[in-house]
mmCIF file of C-alpha atoms in Angstrom:
data_model
loop_
_atom_site.group_PDB
_atom_site.id
_atom_site.type_symbol
_atom_site.label_atom_id
_atom_site.label_comp_id
_atom_site.label_asym_id
_atom_site.label_seq_id
_atom_site.Cartn_x
_atom_site.Cartn_y
_atom_site.Cartn_z
ATOM 1 C CA MET A 49 77.006 62.830 144.434
ATOM 2 C CA ARG A 50 73.374 64.459 144.582
ATOM 3 C CA GLU A 51 74.158 67.964 145.191
ATOM 4 C CA ALA A 52 76.663 67.681 142.307
ATOM 5 C CA LEU A 53 74.433 66.601 140.058
ATOM 6 C CA LEU A 54 71.901 69.056 140.957
ATOM 7 C CA LEU A 55 74.325 71.985 140.751
ATOM 8 C CA THR A 56 76.433 70.941 137.422
ATOM 9 C CA GLU A 57 72.279 70.895 136.051
ATOM 10 C CA ARG A 58 71.578 74.206 136.822
ATOM 11 C CA GLU A 59 75.108 75.812 135.855
ATOM 12 C CA LEU A 60 74.474 74.332 132.482
ATOM 13 C CA GLU A 61 70.844 75.569 131.828
ATOM 14 C CA ALA A 62 72.099 79.082 132.911
ATOM 15 C CA ALA A 63 74.836 78.731 130.451
ATOM 16 C CA GLY A 64 72.732 77.695 127.651
ATOM 17 C CA VAL A 65 73.533 74.155 127.117
ATOM 18 C CA ASP A 66 70.689 72.201 125.510
ATOM 19 C CA THR A 67 70.867 69.326 127.309
ATOM 20 C CA PRO A 68 72.081 70.206 130.856
ATOM 21 C CA ARG A 69 70.588 66.885 132.841
ATOM 22 C CA VAL A 70 72.152 64.651 130.243
ATOM 23 C CA ASP A 71 75.587 66.692 130.451
ATOM 24 C CA ALA A 72 75.310 66.532 133.347
ATOM 25 C CA GLU A 73 74.864 62.758 134.153
ATOM 26 C CA LEU A 74 77.711 62.011 131.890
ATOM 27 C CA LEU A 75 80.305 64.669 133.156
ATOM 28 C CA LEU A 76 79.638 62.864 136.876
ATOM 29 C CA ALA A 77 79.969 59.441 135.129
ATOM 30 C CA HIS A 78 83.042 60.301 133.591
ATOM 31 C CA VAL A 79 85.016 61.364 136.643
ATOM 32 C CA LEU A 80 83.143 58.371 138.599
ATOM 33 C CA GLY A 81 84.569 55.789 136.156
ATOM 34 C CA THR A 82 80.940 54.553 135.664
ATOM 35 C CA THR A 83 77.646 54.971 132.862
ATOM 36 C CA ARG A 84 74.871 57.703 133.143
ATOM 37 C CA SER A 85 72.829 55.349 134.942
ATOM 38 C CA GLY A 86 75.582 54.033 136.710
ATOM 39 C CA VAL A 87 75.390 57.489 138.376
ATOM 40 C CA TYR A 88 72.784 56.958 140.323
ATOM 41 C CA ALA A 89 74.095 53.402 141.897
ATOM 42 C CA HIS A 90 76.749 55.827 143.644
ATOM 43 C CA VAL A 91 74.967 58.830 145.118
ATOM 44 C CA ASP A 92 76.528 58.607 148.266
ATOM 45 C CA ALA A 93 80.068 58.796 146.187
ATOM 46 C CA GLU A 94 82.501 61.255 146.963
ATOM 47 C CA VAL A 95 82.932 63.360 143.527
ATOM 48 C CA PRO A 96 86.844 63.746 142.579
ATOM 49 C CA GLY A 97 88.160 67.510 142.495
ATOM 50 C CA THR A 98 88.051 67.648 138.460
ATOM 51 C CA TRP A 99 84.271 67.529 138.543
ATOM 52 C CA ARG A 100 84.463 71.186 138.739
ATOM 53 C CA VAL A 101 87.000 71.769 136.046
ATOM 54 C CA LEU A 102 85.231 69.901 133.425
ATOM 55 C CA LEU A 103 82.074 71.840 134.581
ATOM 56 C CA ARG A 104 83.603 75.176 133.956
ATOM 57 C CA ARG A 105 84.617 74.065 130.575
ATOM 58 C CA ARG A 106 81.578 72.853 129.546
ATOM 59 C CA VAL A 107 79.563 75.862 130.975
ATOM 60 C CA GLU A 108 82.078 78.049 127.959
ATOM 61 C CA ARG A 109 80.462 75.705 125.946
ATOM 62 C CA GLU A 110 83.378 73.324 124.691
ATOM 63 C CA PRO A 111 82.172 70.686 123.159
ATOM 64 C CA LEU A 112 81.061 67.835 125.506
ATOM 65 C CA ALA A 113 83.157 65.466 123.908
ATOM 66 C CA TYR A 114 86.544 67.734 123.742
ATOM 67 C CA VAL A 115 85.968 68.064 127.282
ATOM 68 C CA LEU A 116 85.450 64.456 128.210
ATOM 69 C CA GLY A 117 88.736 63.471 125.913
ATOM 70 C CA GLU A 118 86.436 60.569 124.270
ATOM 71 C CA TRP A 119 83.363 60.013 122.182
ATOM 72 C CA GLY A 120 81.191 56.901 121.159
ATOM 73 C CA PHE A 121 80.527 56.229 117.817
ATOM 74 C CA ARG A 122 78.782 53.185 116.386
ATOM 75 C CA ARG A 123 81.053 50.034 118.356
ATOM 76 C CA LEU A 124 83.634 52.549 119.092
ATOM 77 C CA VAL A 125 84.986 54.608 121.432
ATOM 78 C CA LEU A 126 86.965 57.387 119.487
ATOM 79 C CA LYS A 127 89.759 60.045 121.241
ATOM 80 C CA MET A 128 88.576 62.852 120.607
ATOM 81 C CA ASP A 129 90.042 66.945 120.975
ATOM 82 C CA ALA A 130 89.575 70.147 118.640
ATOM 83 C CA ARG A 131 92.060 68.484 116.020
ATOM 84 C CA ALA A 132 89.010 67.151 114.384
ATOM 85 C CA LEU A 133 84.783 67.379 114.214
ATOM 86 C CA VAL A 134 83.047 65.981 116.605
ATOM 87 C CA PRO A 135 81.181 62.925 115.001
ATOM 88 C CA ARG A 136 77.239 63.402 114.749
ATOM 89 C CA PRO A 137 74.890 60.502 115.094
ATOM 90 C CA GLU A 138 73.213 61.145 111.343
ATOM 91 C CA THR A 139 77.109 60.347 110.329
ATOM 92 C CA GLU A 140 76.179 56.628 111.636
ATOM 93 C CA VAL A 141 73.886 56.505 108.804
ATOM 94 C CA VAL A 142 76.446 56.942 106.391
ATOM 95 C CA VAL A 143 78.216 53.789 107.551
ATOM 96 C CA GLU A 144 75.129 51.832 107.656
ATOM 97 C CA ARG A 145 74.354 52.771 103.591
ATOM 98 C CA CYS A 146 78.255 51.777 103.416
ATOM 99 C CA LEU A 147 78.132 48.578 105.041
ATOM 100 C CA GLU A 148 74.951 47.585 103.290
ATOM 101 C CA LEU A 149 76.463 48.163 99.848
ATOM 102 C CA LEU A 150 79.802 46.568 100.509
ATOM 103 C CA ARG A 151 77.770 43.853 101.752
ATOM 104 C CA GLY A 152 79.041 40.061 99.842
ATOM 105 C CA HIS A 153 81.981 41.676 98.750
ATOM 106 C CA GLU A 154 85.149 39.790 100.921
ATOM 107 C CA ALA A 155 87.351 42.623 100.375
ATOM 108 C CA PRO A 156 86.586 45.956 99.178
ATOM 109 C CA ARG A 157 88.969 49.100 98.634
ATOM 110 C CA VAL A 158 87.305 51.559 100.682
ATOM 111 C CA LEU A 159 88.483 55.533 100.769
ATOM 112 C CA ASP A 160 87.243 57.806 103.346
ATOM 113 C CA VAL A 161 87.940 61.293 102.254
ATOM 114 C CA GLY A 162 88.001 64.006 104.749
ATOM 115 C CA THR A 163 88.009 61.950 107.354
ATOM 116 C CA GLY A 164 88.517 63.683 110.947
ATOM 117 C CA THR A 165 88.275 61.305 113.521
ATOM 118 C CA GLY A 166 88.388 58.312 111.318
ATOM 119 C CA ALA A 167 85.240 57.642 112.490
ATOM 120 C CA ILE A 168 83.655 56.621 109.289
ATOM 121 C CA ALA A 169 86.771 54.574 108.077
ATOM 122 C CA LEU A 170 87.333 52.569 111.421
ATOM 123 C CA ALA A 171 83.225 52.222 111.787
ATOM 124 C CA ILE A 172 83.929 50.432 108.203
ATOM 125 C CA ALA A 173 86.804 48.367 109.222
ATOM 126 C CA ASP A 174 85.444 47.399 112.601
ATOM 127 C CA GLU A 175 82.244 46.049 111.003
ATOM 128 C CA HIS A 176 83.455 44.271 107.543
ATOM 129 C CA PRO A 177 87.171 43.387 108.880
ATOM 130 C CA GLY A 178 87.859 42.022 105.089
ATOM 131 C CA ALA A 179 87.577 45.763 104.150
ATOM 132 C CA HIS A 180 91.009 47.077 102.984
ATOM 133 C CA VAL A 181 90.269 50.865 104.356
ATOM 134 C CA THR A 182 91.788 53.831 103.583
ATOM 135 C CA ALA A 183 91.432 57.737 105.457
ATOM 136 C CA VAL A 184 92.463 60.843 103.934
ATOM 137 C CA ASP A 185 92.321 64.194 105.176
ATOM 138 C CA ILE A 186 94.194 67.764 104.442
ATOM 139 C CA SER A 187 94.786 69.085 107.890
ATOM 140 C CA PRO A 188 97.604 67.183 109.474
ATOM 141 C CA ASP A 189 96.068 67.544 112.962
ATOM 142 C CA ALA A 190 92.919 65.273 112.058
ATOM 143 C CA VAL A 191 95.401 62.898 110.663
ATOM 144 C CA ALA A 192 97.308 62.458 113.714
ATOM 145 C CA LEU A 193 94.152 61.878 115.778
ATOM 146 C CA ALA A 194 92.669 59.499 112.927
ATOM 147 C CA ARG A 195 95.908 57.512 113.360
ATOM 148 C CA GLU A 196 95.459 57.917 117.299
ATOM 149 C CA ASN A 197 92.520 56.443 116.739
ATOM 150 C CA ALA A 198 93.596 53.183 114.511
ATOM 151 C CA GLU A 199 96.167 52.495 117.101
ATOM 152 C CA ARG A 200 94.028 52.633 120.066
ATOM 153 C CA LEU A 201 91.431 50.657 118.375
ATOM 154 C CA GLN A 202 93.870 47.697 116.895
ATOM 155 C CA LEU A 203 92.269 48.722 113.380
ATOM 156 C CA GLY A 204 94.601 48.545 110.206
ATOM 157 C CA VAL A 205 93.100 51.636 108.726
ATOM 158 C CA ASP A 206 95.627 53.440 106.178
ATOM 159 C CA VAL A 207 95.622 57.076 107.621
ATOM 160 C CA ARG A 208 97.191 59.316 104.935
ATOM 161 C CA THR A 209 97.588 63.446 104.417
ATOM 162 C CA GLU A 210 96.109 63.891 101.214
ATOM 163 C CA ASP A 211 92.779 65.232 99.145
ATOM 164 C CA PHE A 212 89.926 64.952 96.820
ATOM 165 C CA ASP A 213 93.270 63.118 94.295
ATOM 166 C CA ALA A 214 93.445 60.057 96.331
ATOM 167 C CA ALA A 215 89.595 59.429 94.544
ATOM 168 C CA THR A 216 90.707 58.960 91.469
ATOM 169 C CA GLU A 217 93.363 55.958 92.400
ATOM 170 C CA GLY A 218 90.521 53.044 92.094
ATOM 171 C CA TRP A 219 88.294 52.034 94.549
ATOM 172 C CA ASP A 220 85.138 49.819 95.426
ATOM 173 C CA LEU A 221 83.192 52.374 97.580
ATOM 174 C CA VAL A 222 84.468 56.317 98.166
ATOM 175 C CA VAL A 223 82.661 57.932 101.411
ATOM 176 C CA SER A 224 83.008 61.334 102.632
ATOM 177 C CA ASN A 225 81.327 63.706 104.847
ATOM 178 C CA PRO A 226 82.857 66.866 103.315
ATOM 179 C CA PRO A 227 82.543 70.624 104.608
ATOM 180 C CA TYR A 228 78.607 71.458 103.525
ATOM 181 C CA VAL A 229 77.577 74.187 105.694
ATOM 182 C CA THR A 230 77.572 77.911 103.740
ATOM 183 C CA PRO A 231 79.643 80.746 105.274
ATOM 184 C CA GLU A 232 76.528 82.338 105.307
ATOM 185 C CA GLU A 233 75.478 79.339 108.075
ATOM 186 C CA TRP A 234 77.810 79.291 110.196
ATOM 187 C CA GLU A 235 77.299 82.784 112.253
ATOM 188 C CA THR A 236 73.649 80.845 113.054
ATOM 189 C CA LEU A 237 75.827 77.599 114.323
ATOM 190 C CA GLN A 238 75.914 77.376 117.990
ATOM 191 C CA PRO A 239 78.851 78.493 120.469
ATOM 192 C CA GLU A 240 79.971 75.084 120.465
ATOM 193 C CA ILE A 241 80.563 74.533 116.649
ATOM 194 C CA ARG A 242 81.986 78.130 116.146
ATOM 195 C CA ALA A 243 83.837 78.755 119.396
ATOM 196 C CA TRP A 244 85.869 75.156 119.305
ATOM 197 C CA GLU A 245 85.210 72.909 116.245
ATOM 198 C CA PRO A 246 87.273 73.111 113.626
ATOM 199 C CA ARG A 247 85.996 75.555 110.583
ATOM 200 C CA GLY A 248 87.519 74.101 107.595
ATOM 201 C CA ALA A 249 85.858 70.680 108.485
ATOM 202 C CA LEU A 250 82.706 72.155 108.504
ATOM 203 C CA VAL A 251 82.614 75.104 105.901
ATOM 204 C CA GLY A 252 82.536 74.157 102.275
ATOM 205 C CA VAL A 253 81.251 74.992 99.350
ATOM 206 C CA GLY A 254 80.663 72.577 95.928
ATOM 207 C CA LEU A 255 82.826 69.772 97.307
ATOM 208 C CA HIS A 256 79.991 66.874 96.945
ATOM 209 C CA GLU A 257 80.346 67.650 93.044
ATOM 210 C CA GLN A 258 83.998 68.194 93.109
ATOM 211 C CA LEU A 259 84.423 64.506 94.680
ATOM 212 C CA ALA A 260 82.091 62.668 92.326
ATOM 213 C CA ARG A 261 83.840 64.159 89.419
ATOM 214 C CA ALA A 262 86.914 62.801 90.714
ATOM 215 C CA ALA A 263 85.777 59.693 92.434
ATOM 216 C CA ASN A 264 87.040 56.349 90.531
ATOM 217 C CA THR A 265 84.868 54.447 92.252
ATOM 218 C CA ARG A 266 81.742 51.680 91.815
ATOM 219 C CA TRP A 267 79.922 53.370 94.740
ATOM 220 C CA LEU A 268 80.138 56.955 96.485
ATOM 221 C CA VAL A 269 78.501 57.415 99.524
ATOM 222 C CA LEU A 270 77.864 61.172 100.987
ATOM 223 C CA GLU A 271 77.078 62.859 103.833
ATOM 224 C CA VAL A 272 74.755 66.211 102.304
ATOM 225 C CA GLY A 273 73.053 69.484 104.489
ATOM 226 C CA GLY A 274 69.508 69.081 105.272
ATOM 227 C CA CYS A 275 68.479 70.521 101.875
ATOM 228 C CA GLN A 276 70.878 69.835 100.044
ATOM 229 C CA ALA A 277 69.710 65.942 98.908
ATOM 230 C CA PRO A 278 67.530 67.222 96.096
ATOM 231 C CA ASP A 279 70.459 69.071 94.461
ATOM 232 C CA VAL A 280 73.566 66.288 94.775
ATOM 233 C CA SER A 281 70.899 63.645 93.699
ATOM 234 C CA ARG A 282 70.431 65.999 90.092
ATOM 235 C CA THR A 283 74.203 66.586 90.318
ATOM 236 C CA LEU A 284 75.300 62.686 90.687
ATOM 237 C CA THR A 285 72.627 61.690 88.537
ATOM 238 C CA SER A 286 74.029 64.372 85.726
ATOM 239 C CA LEU A 287 77.375 63.113 85.846
ATOM 240 C CA GLY A 288 76.435 59.483 84.975
ATOM 241 C CA TYR A 289 76.022 57.945 88.421
ATOM 242 C CA ALA A 290 73.049 55.289 88.651
ATOM 243 C CA ASP A 291 71.273 53.941 91.755
ATOM 244 C CA VAL A 292 71.254 57.499 92.982
ATOM 245 C CA ARG A 293 69.843 56.800 96.194
ATOM 246 C CA VAL A 294 69.005 59.339 99.262
ATOM 247 C CA THR A 295 68.540 57.989 102.639
ATOM 248 C CA PRO A 296 67.167 59.922 105.756
ATOM 249 C CA ASP A 297 68.493 59.918 109.740
ATOM 250 C CA LEU A 298 67.078 59.057 112.380
ATOM 251 C CA ALA A 299 65.615 62.651 112.441
ATOM 252 C CA GLY A 300 64.013 61.810 109.026
ATOM 253 C CA ILE A 301 66.001 64.663 107.170
ATOM 254 C CA PRO A 302 67.203 63.715 103.836
ATOM 255 C CA ARG A 303 71.040 62.956 105.391
ATOM 256 C CA VAL A 304 73.083 60.770 102.671
ATOM 257 C CA VAL A 305 73.519 60.652 98.589
ATOM 258 C CA GLU A 306 74.751 57.552 97.221
ATOM 259 C CA GLY A 307 75.063 56.674 93.664
ATOM 260 C CA ARG A 308 76.827 53.933 91.549
ATOM 261 C CA ARG A 309 79.969 54.705 88.785
ATOM 262 C CA VAL A 310 78.170 53.219 85.469
#
């Protein structure tokens, strides 16, 4: 196993992977059926041959979450594949803000627009068991994956193939991580993103404003790009939202914009 770990790290580093050691540990933990730290308790173990198949996929810069077929998000482990965007750590802050706004509400009606894997909707349902959560996406593939995750986790989220029109129904909270990468930014992104993740889930302009106008809700919570928080905040204010607030992610980047419909 020691040799496999060193070889994996070297090959991933040569391929330009940003975190070769971490990825090597996670790949080997997956094939050995253990944790990252548990890898070091299996130093004399024989590594299954599937390890080389997974390594080759990662060397080709396929996202680690797709290679592993699952990905952690808050308290959940989600099924993952190329049907949807890989949930990022910063999106966990979006869920944190939603849960704070819903605190004290026994059975709020929550809508997650552009749900992808279902990460936001499922995390809210998991951590606020009284919430009635609906998740929508225009991608039938993403909807299928979100439904599979809901069934796998036994969380009662209503998943639909629908667009922003769902936000007009009337909700206590609408949340979204909409596409916000500009077409100009697309070519600067890592190969894992450009070559593998669904472009439609990433590239979009003006969708924050579109959703803010459409949403019939008490609270609106949006994930935004690194430089977008001031513009989105001004948009919400201009549309009559009150208590507009910006929350940074763990890296200190303004990441979540929220507001209350008056």
